[in-house]
PDB file of C-alpha atoms in Angstrom:
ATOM      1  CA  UNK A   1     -60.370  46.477  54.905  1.00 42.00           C
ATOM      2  CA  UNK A   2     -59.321  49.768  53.031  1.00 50.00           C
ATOM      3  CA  UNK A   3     -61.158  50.411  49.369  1.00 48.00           C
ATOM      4  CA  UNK A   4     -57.672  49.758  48.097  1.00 49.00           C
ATOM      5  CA  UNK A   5     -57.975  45.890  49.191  1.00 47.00           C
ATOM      6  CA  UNK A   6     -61.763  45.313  48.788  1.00 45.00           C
ATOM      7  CA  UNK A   7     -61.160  46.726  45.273  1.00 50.00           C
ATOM      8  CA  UNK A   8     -58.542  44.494  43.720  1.00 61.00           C
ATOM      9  CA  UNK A   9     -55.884  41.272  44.797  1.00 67.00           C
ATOM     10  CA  UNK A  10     -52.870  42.536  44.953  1.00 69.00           C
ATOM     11  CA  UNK A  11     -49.984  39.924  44.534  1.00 66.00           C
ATOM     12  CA  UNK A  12     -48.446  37.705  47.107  1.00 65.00           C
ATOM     13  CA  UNK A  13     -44.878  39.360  48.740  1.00 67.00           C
ATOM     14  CA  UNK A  14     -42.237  37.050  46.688  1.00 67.00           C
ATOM     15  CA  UNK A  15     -40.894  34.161  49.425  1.00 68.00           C
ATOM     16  CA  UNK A  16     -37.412  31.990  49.012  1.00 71.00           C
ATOM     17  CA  UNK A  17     -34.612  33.296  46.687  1.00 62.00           C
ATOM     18  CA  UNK A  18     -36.869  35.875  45.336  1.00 69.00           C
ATOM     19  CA  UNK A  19     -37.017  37.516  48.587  1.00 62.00           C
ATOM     20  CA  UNK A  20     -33.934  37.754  49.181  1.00 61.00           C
ATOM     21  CA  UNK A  21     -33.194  39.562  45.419  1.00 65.00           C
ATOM     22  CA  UNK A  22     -35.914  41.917  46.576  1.00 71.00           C
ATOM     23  CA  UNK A  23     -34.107  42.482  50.381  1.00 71.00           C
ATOM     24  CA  UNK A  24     -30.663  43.175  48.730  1.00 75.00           C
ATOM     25  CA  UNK A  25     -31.001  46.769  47.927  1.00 84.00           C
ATOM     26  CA  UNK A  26     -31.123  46.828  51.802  1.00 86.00           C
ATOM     27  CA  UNK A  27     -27.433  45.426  51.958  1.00 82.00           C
ATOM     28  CA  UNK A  28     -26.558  48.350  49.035  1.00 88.00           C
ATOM     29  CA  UNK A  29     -27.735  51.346  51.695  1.00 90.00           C
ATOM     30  CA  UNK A  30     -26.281  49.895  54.894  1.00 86.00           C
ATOM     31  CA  UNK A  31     -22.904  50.048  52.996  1.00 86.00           C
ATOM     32  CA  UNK A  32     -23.209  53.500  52.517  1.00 88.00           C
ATOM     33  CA  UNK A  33     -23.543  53.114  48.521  1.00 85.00           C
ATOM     34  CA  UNK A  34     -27.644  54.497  48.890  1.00 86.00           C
ATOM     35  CA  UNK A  35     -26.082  57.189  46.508  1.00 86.00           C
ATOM     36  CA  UNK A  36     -26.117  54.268  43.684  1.00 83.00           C
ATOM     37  CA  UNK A  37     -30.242  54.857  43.628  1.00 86.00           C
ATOM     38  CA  UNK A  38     -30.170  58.367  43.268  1.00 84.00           C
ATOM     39  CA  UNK A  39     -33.691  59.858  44.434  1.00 86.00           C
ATOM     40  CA  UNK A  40     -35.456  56.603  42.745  1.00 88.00           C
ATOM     41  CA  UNK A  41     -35.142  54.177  46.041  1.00 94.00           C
ATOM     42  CA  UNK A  42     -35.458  55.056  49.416  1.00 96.00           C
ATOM     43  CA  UNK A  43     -34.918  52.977  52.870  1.00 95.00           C
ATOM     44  CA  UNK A  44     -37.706  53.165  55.072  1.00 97.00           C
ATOM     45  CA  UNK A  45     -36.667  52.145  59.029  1.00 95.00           C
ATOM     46  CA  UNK A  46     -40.031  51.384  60.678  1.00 94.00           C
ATOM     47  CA  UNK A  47     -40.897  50.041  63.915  1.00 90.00           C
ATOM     48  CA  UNK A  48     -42.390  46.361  64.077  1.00 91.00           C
ATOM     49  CA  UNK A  49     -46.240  46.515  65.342  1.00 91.00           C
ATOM     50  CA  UNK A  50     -45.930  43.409  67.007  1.00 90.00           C
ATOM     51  CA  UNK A  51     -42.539  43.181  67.805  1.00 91.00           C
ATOM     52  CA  UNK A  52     -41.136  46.755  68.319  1.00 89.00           C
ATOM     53  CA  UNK A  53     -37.874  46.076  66.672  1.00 91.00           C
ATOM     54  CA  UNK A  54     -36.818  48.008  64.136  1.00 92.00           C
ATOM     55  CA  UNK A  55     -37.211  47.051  60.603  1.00 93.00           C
ATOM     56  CA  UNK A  56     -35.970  48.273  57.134  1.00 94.00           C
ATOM     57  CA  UNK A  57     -37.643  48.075  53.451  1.00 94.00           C
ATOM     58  CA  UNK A  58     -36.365  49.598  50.404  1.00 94.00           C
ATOM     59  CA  UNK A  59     -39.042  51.414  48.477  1.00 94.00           C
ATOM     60  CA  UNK A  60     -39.492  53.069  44.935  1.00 92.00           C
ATOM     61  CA  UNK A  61     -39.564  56.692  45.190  1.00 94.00           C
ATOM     62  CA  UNK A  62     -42.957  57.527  42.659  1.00 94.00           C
ATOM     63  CA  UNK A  63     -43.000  61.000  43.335  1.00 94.00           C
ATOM     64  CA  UNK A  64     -40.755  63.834  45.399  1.00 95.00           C
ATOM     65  CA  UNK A  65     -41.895  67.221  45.882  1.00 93.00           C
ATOM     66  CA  UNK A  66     -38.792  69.504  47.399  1.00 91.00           C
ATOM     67  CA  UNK A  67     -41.130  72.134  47.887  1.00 90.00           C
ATOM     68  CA  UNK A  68     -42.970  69.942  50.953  1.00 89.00           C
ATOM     69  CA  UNK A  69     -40.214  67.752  51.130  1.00 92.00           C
ATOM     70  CA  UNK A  70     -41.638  65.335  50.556  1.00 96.00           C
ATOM     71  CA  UNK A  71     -41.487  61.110  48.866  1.00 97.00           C
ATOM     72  CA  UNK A  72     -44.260  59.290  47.628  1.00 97.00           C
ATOM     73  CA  UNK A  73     -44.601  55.613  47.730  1.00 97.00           C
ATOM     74  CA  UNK A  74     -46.388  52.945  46.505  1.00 94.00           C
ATOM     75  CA  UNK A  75     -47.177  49.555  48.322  1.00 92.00           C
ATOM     76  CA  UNK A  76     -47.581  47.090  45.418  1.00 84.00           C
ATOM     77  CA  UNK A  77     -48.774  44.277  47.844  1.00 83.00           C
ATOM     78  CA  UNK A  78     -51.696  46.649  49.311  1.00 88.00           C
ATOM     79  CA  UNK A  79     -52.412  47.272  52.838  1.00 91.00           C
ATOM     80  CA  UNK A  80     -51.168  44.005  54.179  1.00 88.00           C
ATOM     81  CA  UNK A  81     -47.272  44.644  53.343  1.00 90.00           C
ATOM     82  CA  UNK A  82     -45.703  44.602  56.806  1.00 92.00           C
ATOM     83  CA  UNK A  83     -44.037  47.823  56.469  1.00 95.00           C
ATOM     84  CA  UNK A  84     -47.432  49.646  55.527  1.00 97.00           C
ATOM     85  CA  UNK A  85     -49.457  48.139  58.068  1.00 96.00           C
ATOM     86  CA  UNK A  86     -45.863  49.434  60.650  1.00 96.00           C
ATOM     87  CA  UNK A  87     -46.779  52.302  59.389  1.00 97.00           C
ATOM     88  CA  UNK A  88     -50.651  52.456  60.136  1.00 96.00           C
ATOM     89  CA  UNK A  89     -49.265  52.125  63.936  1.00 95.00           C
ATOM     90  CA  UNK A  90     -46.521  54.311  64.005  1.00 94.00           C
ATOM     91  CA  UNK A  91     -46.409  56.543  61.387  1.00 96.00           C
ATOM     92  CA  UNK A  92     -43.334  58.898  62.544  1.00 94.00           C
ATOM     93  CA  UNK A  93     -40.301  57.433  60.748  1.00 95.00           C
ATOM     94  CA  UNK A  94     -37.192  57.760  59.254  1.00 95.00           C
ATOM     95  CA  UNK A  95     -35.783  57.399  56.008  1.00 96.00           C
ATOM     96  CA  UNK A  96     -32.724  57.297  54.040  1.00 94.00           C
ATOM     97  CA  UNK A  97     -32.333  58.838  50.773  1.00 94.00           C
ATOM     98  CA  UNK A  98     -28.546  58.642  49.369  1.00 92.00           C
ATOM     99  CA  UNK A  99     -26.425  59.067  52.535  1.00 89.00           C
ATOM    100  CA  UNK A 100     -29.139  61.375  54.528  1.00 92.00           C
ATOM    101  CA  UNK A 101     -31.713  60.434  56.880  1.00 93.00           C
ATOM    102  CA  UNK A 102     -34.762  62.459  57.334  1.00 94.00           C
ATOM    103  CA  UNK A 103     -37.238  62.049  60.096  1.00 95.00           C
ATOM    104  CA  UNK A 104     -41.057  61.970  58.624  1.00 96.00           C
ATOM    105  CA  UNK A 105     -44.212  61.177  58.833  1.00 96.00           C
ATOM    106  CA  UNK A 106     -46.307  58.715  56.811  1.00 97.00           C
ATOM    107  CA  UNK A 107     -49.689  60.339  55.552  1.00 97.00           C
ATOM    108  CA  UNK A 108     -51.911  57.518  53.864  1.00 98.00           C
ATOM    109  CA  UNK A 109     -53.567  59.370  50.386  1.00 98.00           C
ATOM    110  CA  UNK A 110     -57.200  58.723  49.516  1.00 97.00           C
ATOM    111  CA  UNK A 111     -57.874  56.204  46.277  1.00 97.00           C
ATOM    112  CA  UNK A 112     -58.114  59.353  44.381  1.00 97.00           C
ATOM    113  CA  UNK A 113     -54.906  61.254  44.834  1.00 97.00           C
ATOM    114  CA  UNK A 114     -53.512  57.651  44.093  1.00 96.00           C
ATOM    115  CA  UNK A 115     -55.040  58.072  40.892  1.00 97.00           C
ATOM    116  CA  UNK A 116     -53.547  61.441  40.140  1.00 97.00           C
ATOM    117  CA  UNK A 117     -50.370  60.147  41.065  1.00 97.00           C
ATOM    118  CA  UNK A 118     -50.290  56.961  39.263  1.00 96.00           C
ATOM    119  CA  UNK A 119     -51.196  58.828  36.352  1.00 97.00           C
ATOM    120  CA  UNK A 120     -48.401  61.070  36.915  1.00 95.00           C
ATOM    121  CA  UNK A 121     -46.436  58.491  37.068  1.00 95.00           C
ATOM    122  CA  UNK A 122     -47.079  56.673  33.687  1.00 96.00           C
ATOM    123  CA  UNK A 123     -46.536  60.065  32.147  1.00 95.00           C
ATOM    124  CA  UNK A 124     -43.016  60.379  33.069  1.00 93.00           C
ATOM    125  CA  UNK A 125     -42.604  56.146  33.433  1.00 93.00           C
ATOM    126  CA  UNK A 126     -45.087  54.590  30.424  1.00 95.00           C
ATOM    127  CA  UNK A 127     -43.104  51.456  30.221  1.00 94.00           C
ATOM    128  CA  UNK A 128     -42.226  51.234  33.993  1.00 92.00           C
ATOM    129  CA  UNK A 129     -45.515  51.901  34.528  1.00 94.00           C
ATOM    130  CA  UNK A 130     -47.305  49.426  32.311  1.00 94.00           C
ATOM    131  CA  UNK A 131     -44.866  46.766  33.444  1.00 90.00           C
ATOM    132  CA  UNK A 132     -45.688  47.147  37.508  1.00 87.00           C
ATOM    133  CA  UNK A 133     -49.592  47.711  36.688  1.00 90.00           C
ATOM    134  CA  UNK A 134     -49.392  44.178  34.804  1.00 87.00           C
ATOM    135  CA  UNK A 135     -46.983  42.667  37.803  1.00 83.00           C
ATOM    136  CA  UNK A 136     -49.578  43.943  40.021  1.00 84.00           C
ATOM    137  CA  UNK A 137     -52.777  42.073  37.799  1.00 86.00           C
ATOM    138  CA  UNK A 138     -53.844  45.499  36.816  1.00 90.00           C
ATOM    139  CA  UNK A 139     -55.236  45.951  33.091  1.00 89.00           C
ATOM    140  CA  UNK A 140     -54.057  49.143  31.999  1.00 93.00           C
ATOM    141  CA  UNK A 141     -53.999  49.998  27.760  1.00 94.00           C
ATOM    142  CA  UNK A 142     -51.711  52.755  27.959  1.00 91.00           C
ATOM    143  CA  UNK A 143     -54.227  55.569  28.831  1.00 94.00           C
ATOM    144  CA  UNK A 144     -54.286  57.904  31.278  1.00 95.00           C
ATOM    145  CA  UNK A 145     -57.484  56.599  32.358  1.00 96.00           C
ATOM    146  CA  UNK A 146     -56.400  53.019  32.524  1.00 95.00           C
ATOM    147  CA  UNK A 147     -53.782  54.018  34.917  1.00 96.00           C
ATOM    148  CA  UNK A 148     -55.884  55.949  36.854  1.00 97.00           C
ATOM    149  CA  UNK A 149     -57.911  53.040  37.932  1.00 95.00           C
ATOM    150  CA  UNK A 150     -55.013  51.238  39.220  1.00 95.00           C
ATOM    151  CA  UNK A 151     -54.411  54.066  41.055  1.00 95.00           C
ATOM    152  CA  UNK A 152     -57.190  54.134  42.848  1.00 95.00           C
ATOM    153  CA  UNK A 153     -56.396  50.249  44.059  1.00 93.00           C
ATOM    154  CA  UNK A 154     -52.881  51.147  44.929  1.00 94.00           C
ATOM    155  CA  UNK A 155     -52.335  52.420  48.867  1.00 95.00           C
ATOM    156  CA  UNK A 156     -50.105  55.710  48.154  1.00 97.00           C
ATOM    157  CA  UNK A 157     -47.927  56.946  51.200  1.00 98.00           C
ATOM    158  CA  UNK A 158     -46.402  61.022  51.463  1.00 98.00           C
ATOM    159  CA  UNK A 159     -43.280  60.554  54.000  1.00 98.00           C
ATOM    160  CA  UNK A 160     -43.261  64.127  54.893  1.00 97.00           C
ATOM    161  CA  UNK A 161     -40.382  65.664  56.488  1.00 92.00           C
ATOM    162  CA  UNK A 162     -40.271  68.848  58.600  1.00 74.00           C
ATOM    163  CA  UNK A 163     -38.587  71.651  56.624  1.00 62.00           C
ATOM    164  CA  UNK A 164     -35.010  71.605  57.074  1.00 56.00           C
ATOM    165  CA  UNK A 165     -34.965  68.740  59.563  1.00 56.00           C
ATOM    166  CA  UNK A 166     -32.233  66.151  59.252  1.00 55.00           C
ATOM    167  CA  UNK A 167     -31.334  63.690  62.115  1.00 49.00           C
ATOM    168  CA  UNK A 168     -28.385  64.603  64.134  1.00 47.00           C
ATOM    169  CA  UNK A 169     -25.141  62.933  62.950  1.00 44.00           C
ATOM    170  CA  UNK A 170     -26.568  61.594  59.700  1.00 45.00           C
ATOM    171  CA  UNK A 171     -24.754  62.828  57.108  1.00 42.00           C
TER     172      UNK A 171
END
């Protein structure tokens, strides 16, 4: 168990008809219309643990950097969402952003640079970011402080990219 999950409960992955709301941005990038998210969603193709087949999760871009190239994401179920825990195993990946895929690889932040980035975030999402800390049974007030504790509870992934590396034939 990671400090993230001994820390806090984070919320059961939504089953039945709310699944399948939350898998149809999936359907949106495999019909080429990724572009419709702008930078805010990306789709993560990862590689079963188990299994080996390859799987695909749409994810809320928190934070990009262009300078590493790099996305920042958040899982809001902790470190037993399937796609993290994919991730743990094989951490070279792919992802689509728009039309473009970009090969990377997942580094897992410590609890406190997912502090400094959730407090980022609230600063350029208050609202957004009040409304996931309460989905996720966090109690934030507003402050930056308040939103750095959920931070620290929240596993934070950097999908870096090599520098001008874009898989062949994606456009």
């Amino acid at each position: 168990m990671t400090p993230q999950d001994t820390a806090h409960n984070h919320p059961q992955p939504p089953a039945g008809w709310r699944r399948l709301g939350a898998r149809l941005p999936i359907l949106v990038f495999r019909a080429g219309l990724g572009s419709l998210f702008r930078r805010r969603l990306l789709m993560l193709h990862h590689l079963g643990r188990v299994s080996g087949l390859g799987r695909r999760v749409v994810l809320e871009v928190v934070d990009y950097d262009p300078r590493l190239g790099a996305w920042t994401v958040a899982s809001g179920f902790g470190t037993k969402a399937d796609w993290y825990r994919n991730l743990r195993r094989s951490p070279q990946t792919v992802i689509q952003v728009g039309s473009r895929h970009y090969a990377v690889t997942a580094v897992f932040l410590s609890p406190e640079e997912g502090a400094g980035i959730m407090a980022l975030y609230a600063r350029r999402h208050p609202r957004t970011a009040h409304r996931l800390c309460t989905l996720m049974g966090f109690p934030v007030d507003g402050g930056e402080a308040s939103f750095r504790r959920a931070g620290r509870s929240i596993p934070f992934v950097r999908l870096k990219s090599a520098p001008g590396i874009r898989l062949p034939g994606a456009a």
